[in-house]
Amino acid sequence: MTTPQDRTGDVRDVRSVRLQDAALALVALFPELFYFGTLIVPSTTWEQRLWMLLLAAAEGAALVLRRRRPVVTFGAVWVIATGANLLSIAHVFDYTPCFGLLIALYTVSEQCRRSVALPALALAFVPLSLAIYSTVAFYGGSSTLPVLVANIAFYLPITLAVWWLARWSRAARRAAERQQQEVAEARRRVTRERVRIARELHDIVANAVAVMVMRAETARVTAFEDPARGEAFEHIEDLGRSTMAELRHMLRLLRTSETPAEEGNTHGLGDLDRLLADIRRAGVQISLETRGTPLRIDDSVGQTAYRLVQEAATNITKHAGPGTRAVVRITWDESLIIEVVDDGAGRPPGAQRELSTGHGLLGLRERVALFGGLLSAAPYGPGFRVAAALPVSTARATGAAAVGESRPA
């Protein structure tokens, strides 16, 4: 919602821009009138002075609107400059303006696409050529060639420099805008990933606390012989219910309108077969290798491992394409080591080596760091490699504790 203070600030910004453009117009008009014109030359009549002032005023008014209407401004200034030069050639007066035209050329070239900037550059040489012709005709005689060379050496480089500087400024501005958009998108991805982590942790902790409350309630009901023990269990039950309420409140705060909650069940390492089957249907030859004896891991760690493989495999599909060979290696050691490597065989010739812009992996890096792990993503030969090390518990998994079985039902 726009506040009165915001509207006041916008009005001030607009006024400031108009004042800057007005000052720039004056800076351009003064040398045009006094150096490229004969405003103060004694032989100039009052009618000639009036014509020059009217044309200069019209040019200045057009330049004040250059940011809002760059093409219209250029057209108006071009007509004024061309008309002034034609009248000078016809000896109506001596006035060959050029600085206002250069400002208008810069504006239209900086704000418009190349298909507009190039014709503007070509059109700008029309009044400038007339100015050169007018000057050469004025001197004439033996001075024709030196005057011609001097004028071309002045007008041509400065016009090309103004046009190139405008195009460079446009490219730099658009690059800065793209960078800002990428940074904003990266922040949104990190925020969504944090919400996802918070929601998953909420589900895990809520399940554990719910079991604790149920056990405490059962124990309190059966502890008739020892009232003190019953009170202790009642305290545990109340504390558990309070914790559940706080968790629900925390999740409501995180689920804002900008980061809507995602539907669907959580996943773990036990769901990798289904994930990789989907990737194979996209044309990527991806396999799964498991080394070592599986260890018991927290549900949140299993979900993080699944998300890492999912992001890396999805990026292979998007950026390497069909025909790519990839492998997912899961190594159970003191840490859970996950490695996703592709050979880049499906990437078209000349395509960029980078697998991704890094926005998706940025959220994963945040998630992995939350659990005390490390993540790396970089080119690997002709392909790409994403690897992470996640902490695991020290207790070895029993035969019933298969990979991914620790997820809540």
PDB file of C-alpha atoms in Angstrom, residues 112-258:
ATOM      1  CA  CYS A 112      15.734   2.039 -26.324  1.00  0.00           C
ATOM      2  CA  ARG A 113      16.730  -1.202 -28.015  1.00  0.00           C
ATOM      3  CA  ARG A 114      19.302  -1.407 -30.785  1.00  0.00           C
ATOM      4  CA  SER A 115      16.674  -1.384 -33.546  1.00  0.00           C
ATOM      5  CA  VAL A 116      15.791   2.165 -32.445  1.00  0.00           C
ATOM      6  CA  ALA A 117      19.288   3.334 -31.446  1.00  0.00           C
ATOM      7  CA  LEU A 118      20.919   2.565 -34.791  1.00  0.00           C
ATOM      8  CA  PRO A 119      18.405   4.550 -36.905  1.00  0.00           C
ATOM      9  CA  ALA A 120      18.725   7.417 -34.406  1.00  0.00           C
ATOM     10  CA  LEU A 121      22.489   7.424 -34.936  1.00  0.00           C
ATOM     11  CA  ALA A 122      22.048   7.511 -38.704  1.00  0.00           C
ATOM     12  CA  LEU A 123      19.478  10.321 -38.491  1.00  0.00           C
ATOM     13  CA  ALA A 124      21.734  12.353 -36.222  1.00  0.00           C
ATOM     14  CA  PHE A 125      24.270  12.704 -39.016  1.00  0.00           C
ATOM     15  CA  VAL A 126      21.710  14.544 -41.192  1.00  0.00           C
ATOM     16  CA  PRO A 127      21.651  17.853 -39.264  1.00  0.00           C
ATOM     17  CA  LEU A 128      25.319  17.436 -38.379  1.00  0.00           C
ATOM     18  CA  SER A 129      26.175  17.095 -42.077  1.00  0.00           C
ATOM     19  CA  LEU A 130      24.130  20.216 -42.773  1.00  0.00           C
ATOM     20  CA  ALA A 131      26.061  22.022 -40.026  1.00  0.00           C
ATOM     21  CA  ILE A 132      29.348  21.022 -41.661  1.00  0.00           C
ATOM     22  CA  TYR A 133      28.094  22.166 -45.058  1.00  0.00           C
ATOM     23  CA  SER A 134      26.940  25.497 -43.611  1.00  0.00           C
ATOM     24  CA  THR A 135      30.301  26.113 -41.972  1.00  0.00           C
ATOM     25  CA  VAL A 136      32.301  25.146 -45.061  1.00  0.00           C
ATOM     26  CA  ALA A 137      30.075  27.371 -47.256  1.00  0.00           C
ATOM     27  CA  PHE A 138      30.601  30.272 -44.884  1.00  0.00           C
ATOM     28  CA  TYR A 139      34.413  30.120 -45.083  1.00  0.00           C
ATOM     29  CA  GLY A 140      34.794  28.831 -48.662  1.00  0.00           C
ATOM     30  CA  GLY A 141      37.816  29.553 -50.861  1.00  0.00           C
ATOM     31  CA  SER A 142      41.144  28.087 -49.946  1.00  0.00           C
ATOM     32  CA  SER A 143      39.908  27.250 -46.442  1.00  0.00           C
ATOM     33  CA  THR A 144      37.334  24.715 -47.694  1.00  0.00           C
ATOM     34  CA  LEU A 145      39.403  21.553 -47.186  1.00  0.00           C
ATOM     35  CA  PRO A 146      40.886  22.445 -43.760  1.00  0.00           C
ATOM     36  CA  VAL A 147      37.473  23.566 -42.484  1.00  0.00           C
ATOM     37  CA  LEU A 148      35.846  20.400 -43.830  1.00  0.00           C
ATOM     38  CA  VAL A 149      38.454  18.139 -42.211  1.00  0.00           C
ATOM     39  CA  ALA A 150      38.287  20.061 -38.924  1.00  0.00           C
ATOM     40  CA  ASN A 151      34.485  19.823 -38.754  1.00  0.00           C
ATOM     41  CA  ILE A 152      34.424  16.126 -39.620  1.00  0.00           C
ATOM     42  CA  ALA A 153      37.125  15.489 -37.010  1.00  0.00           C
ATOM     43  CA  PHE A 154      34.925  17.248 -34.448  1.00  0.00           C
ATOM     44  CA  TYR A 155      31.408  15.978 -35.235  1.00  0.00           C
ATOM     45  CA  LEU A 156      32.100  12.364 -36.221  1.00  0.00           C
ATOM     46  CA  PRO A 157      34.094  11.160 -33.174  1.00  0.00           C
ATOM     47  CA  ILE A 158      31.943  12.981 -30.644  1.00  0.00           C
ATOM     48  CA  THR A 159      28.719  11.593 -32.143  1.00  0.00           C
ATOM     49  CA  LEU A 160      30.006   8.031 -32.245  1.00  0.00           C
ATOM     50  CA  ALA A 161      31.394   8.364 -28.712  1.00  0.00           C
ATOM     51  CA  VAL A 162      28.040   9.601 -27.377  1.00  0.00           C
ATOM     52  CA  TRP A 163      26.193   6.705 -29.053  1.00  0.00           C
ATOM     53  CA  TRP A 164      28.680   4.077 -27.821  1.00  0.00           C
ATOM     54  CA  LEU A 165      28.662   5.477 -24.286  1.00  0.00           C
ATOM     55  CA  ALA A 166      24.853   5.328 -24.253  1.00  0.00           C
ATOM     56  CA  ARG A 167      24.823   1.683 -25.398  1.00  0.00           C
ATOM     57  CA  TRP A 168      27.477   0.774 -22.834  1.00  0.00           C
ATOM     58  CA  SER A 169      25.477   2.514 -20.099  1.00  0.00           C
ATOM     59  CA  ARG A 170      22.349   0.613 -21.135  1.00  0.00           C
ATOM     60  CA  ALA A 171      24.175  -2.722 -21.054  1.00  0.00           C
ATOM     61  CA  ALA A 172      25.642  -1.953 -17.618  1.00  0.00           C
ATOM     62  CA  ARG A 173      22.246  -0.910 -16.254  1.00  0.00           C
ATOM     63  CA  ARG A 174      20.522  -4.022 -17.571  1.00  0.00           C
ATOM     64  CA  ALA A 175      23.285  -6.216 -16.144  1.00  0.00           C
ATOM     65  CA  ALA A 176      22.820  -4.566 -12.748  1.00  0.00           C
ATOM     66  CA  GLU A 177      19.070  -5.114 -12.952  1.00  0.00           C
ATOM     67  CA  ARG A 178      19.569  -8.782 -13.832  1.00  0.00           C
ATOM     68  CA  GLN A 179      21.965  -9.168 -10.928  1.00  0.00           C
ATOM     69  CA  GLN A 180      19.440  -7.598  -8.564  1.00  0.00           C
ATOM     70  CA  GLN A 181      16.743  -9.940  -9.857  1.00  0.00           C
ATOM     71  CA  GLU A 182      19.029 -12.940  -9.400  1.00  0.00           C
ATOM     72  CA  VAL A 183      19.883 -11.854  -5.849  1.00  0.00           C
ATOM     73  CA  ALA A 184      16.181 -11.368  -5.066  1.00  0.00           C
ATOM     74  CA  GLU A 185      15.357 -14.770  -6.550  1.00  0.00           C
ATOM     75  CA  ALA A 186      18.164 -16.370  -4.538  1.00  0.00           C
ATOM     76  CA  ARG A 187      16.815 -14.801  -1.352  1.00  0.00           C
ATOM     77  CA  ARG A 188      13.322 -16.065  -2.148  1.00  0.00           C
ATOM     78  CA  ARG A 189      14.689 -19.549  -2.705  1.00  0.00           C
ATOM     79  CA  VAL A 190      16.585 -19.438   0.587  1.00  0.00           C
ATOM     80  CA  THR A 191      13.438 -18.254   2.364  1.00  0.00           C
ATOM     81  CA  ARG A 192      11.366 -21.036   0.813  1.00  0.00           C
ATOM     82  CA  GLU A 193      14.022 -23.557   1.788  1.00  0.00           C
ATOM     83  CA  ARG A 194      14.038 -22.285   5.364  1.00  0.00           C
ATOM     84  CA  VAL A 195      10.265 -22.601   5.501  1.00  0.00           C
ATOM     85  CA  ARG A 196      10.515 -26.118   4.127  1.00  0.00           C
ATOM     86  CA  ILE A 197      13.128 -27.024   6.746  1.00  0.00           C
ATOM     87  CA  ALA A 198      11.042 -25.496   9.524  1.00  0.00           C
ATOM     88  CA  ARG A 199       7.949 -27.384   8.372  1.00  0.00           C
ATOM     89  CA  GLU A 200       9.802 -30.690   8.169  1.00  0.00           C
ATOM     90  CA  LEU A 201      11.385 -30.156  11.575  1.00  0.00           C
ATOM     91  CA  HIS A 202       7.949 -29.267  12.907  1.00  0.00           C
ATOM     92  CA  ASP A 203       6.539 -32.553  11.618  1.00  0.00           C
ATOM     93  CA  ILE A 204       9.407 -34.565  13.086  1.00  0.00           C
ATOM     94  CA  VAL A 205       9.409 -32.865  16.490  1.00  0.00           C
ATOM     95  CA  ALA A 206       5.608 -32.812  16.648  1.00  0.00           C
ATOM     96  CA  ASN A 207       5.517 -36.562  16.051  1.00  0.00           C
ATOM     97  CA  ALA A 208       8.052 -37.165  18.828  1.00  0.00           C
ATOM     98  CA  VAL A 209       6.316 -34.816  21.262  1.00  0.00           C
ATOM     99  CA  ALA A 210       2.931 -36.385  20.488  1.00  0.00           C
ATOM    100  CA  VAL A 211       4.303 -39.816  21.356  1.00  0.00           C
ATOM    101  CA  MET A 212       5.820 -38.392  24.541  1.00  0.00           C
ATOM    102  CA  VAL A 213       2.487 -36.848  25.570  1.00  0.00           C
ATOM    103  CA  MET A 214       0.610 -40.082  24.914  1.00  0.00           C
ATOM    104  CA  ARG A 215       3.119 -42.105  26.929  1.00  0.00           C
ATOM    105  CA  ALA A 216       3.047 -39.587  29.774  1.00  0.00           C
ATOM    106  CA  GLU A 217      -0.765 -39.582  29.816  1.00  0.00           C
ATOM    107  CA  THR A 218      -0.876 -43.392  29.899  1.00  0.00           C
ATOM    108  CA  ALA A 219       1.709 -43.543  32.668  1.00  0.00           C
ATOM    109  CA  ARG A 220      -0.121 -40.891  34.703  1.00  0.00           C
ATOM    110  CA  VAL A 221      -3.390 -42.808  34.527  1.00  0.00           C
ATOM    111  CA  THR A 222      -1.750 -46.076  35.627  1.00  0.00           C
ATOM    112  CA  ALA A 223       0.390 -44.561  38.408  1.00  0.00           C
ATOM    113  CA  PHE A 224      -2.166 -44.858  41.239  1.00  0.00           C
ATOM    114  CA  GLU A 225       0.283 -46.269  43.782  1.00  0.00           C
ATOM    115  CA  ASP A 226       2.653 -43.267  43.634  1.00  0.00           C
ATOM    116  CA  PRO A 227       0.885 -39.857  43.523  1.00  0.00           C
ATOM    117  CA  ALA A 228       4.203 -38.039  43.166  1.00  0.00           C
ATOM    118  CA  ARG A 229       4.992 -40.012  40.028  1.00  0.00           C
ATOM    119  CA  GLY A 230       1.538 -39.191  38.670  1.00  0.00           C
ATOM    120  CA  GLU A 231       2.154 -35.477  39.223  1.00  0.00           C
ATOM    121  CA  ALA A 232       5.478 -35.739  37.416  1.00  0.00           C
ATOM    122  CA  PHE A 233       3.850 -37.408  34.436  1.00  0.00           C
ATOM    123  CA  GLU A 234       1.106 -34.779  34.470  1.00  0.00           C
ATOM    124  CA  HIS A 235       3.767 -32.078  34.351  1.00  0.00           C
ATOM    125  CA  ILE A 236       5.430 -33.829  31.364  1.00  0.00           C
ATOM    126  CA  GLU A 237       2.050 -34.052  29.632  1.00  0.00           C
ATOM    127  CA  ASP A 238       1.319 -30.342  30.146  1.00  0.00           C
ATOM    128  CA  LEU A 239       4.795 -29.400  28.973  1.00  0.00           C
ATOM    129  CA  GLY A 240       4.381 -31.524  25.841  1.00  0.00           C
ATOM    130  CA  ARG A 241       1.037 -29.968  24.972  1.00  0.00           C
ATOM    131  CA  SER A 242       2.493 -26.492  25.492  1.00  0.00           C
ATOM    132  CA  THR A 243       5.404 -27.389  23.213  1.00  0.00           C
ATOM    133  CA  MET A 244       2.995 -28.589  20.517  1.00  0.00           C
ATOM    134  CA  ALA A 245       1.120 -25.298  20.684  1.00  0.00           C
ATOM    135  CA  GLU A 246       4.352 -23.320  20.356  1.00  0.00           C
ATOM    136  CA  LEU A 247       5.403 -25.398  17.349  1.00  0.00           C
ATOM    137  CA  ARG A 248       2.098 -24.755  15.609  1.00  0.00           C
ATOM    138  CA  HIS A 249       2.430 -21.032  16.331  1.00  0.00           C
ATOM    139  CA  MET A 250       5.987 -20.985  14.916  1.00  0.00           C
ATOM    140  CA  LEU A 251       4.868 -22.693  11.716  1.00  0.00           C
ATOM    141  CA  ARG A 252       1.987 -20.244  11.236  1.00  0.00           C
ATOM    142  CA  LEU A 253       4.445 -17.372  11.494  1.00  0.00           C
ATOM    143  CA  LEU A 254       6.697 -18.909   8.843  1.00  0.00           C
ATOM    144  CA  ARG A 255       3.877 -19.633   6.398  1.00  0.00           C
ATOM    145  CA  THR A 256       3.482 -16.142   5.031  1.00  0.00           C
ATOM    146  CA  SER A 257       1.718 -15.184   1.810  1.00  0.00           C
ATOM    147  CA  GLU A 258       5.081 -14.857   0.050  1.00  0.00           C
TER     148      GLU A 258
END
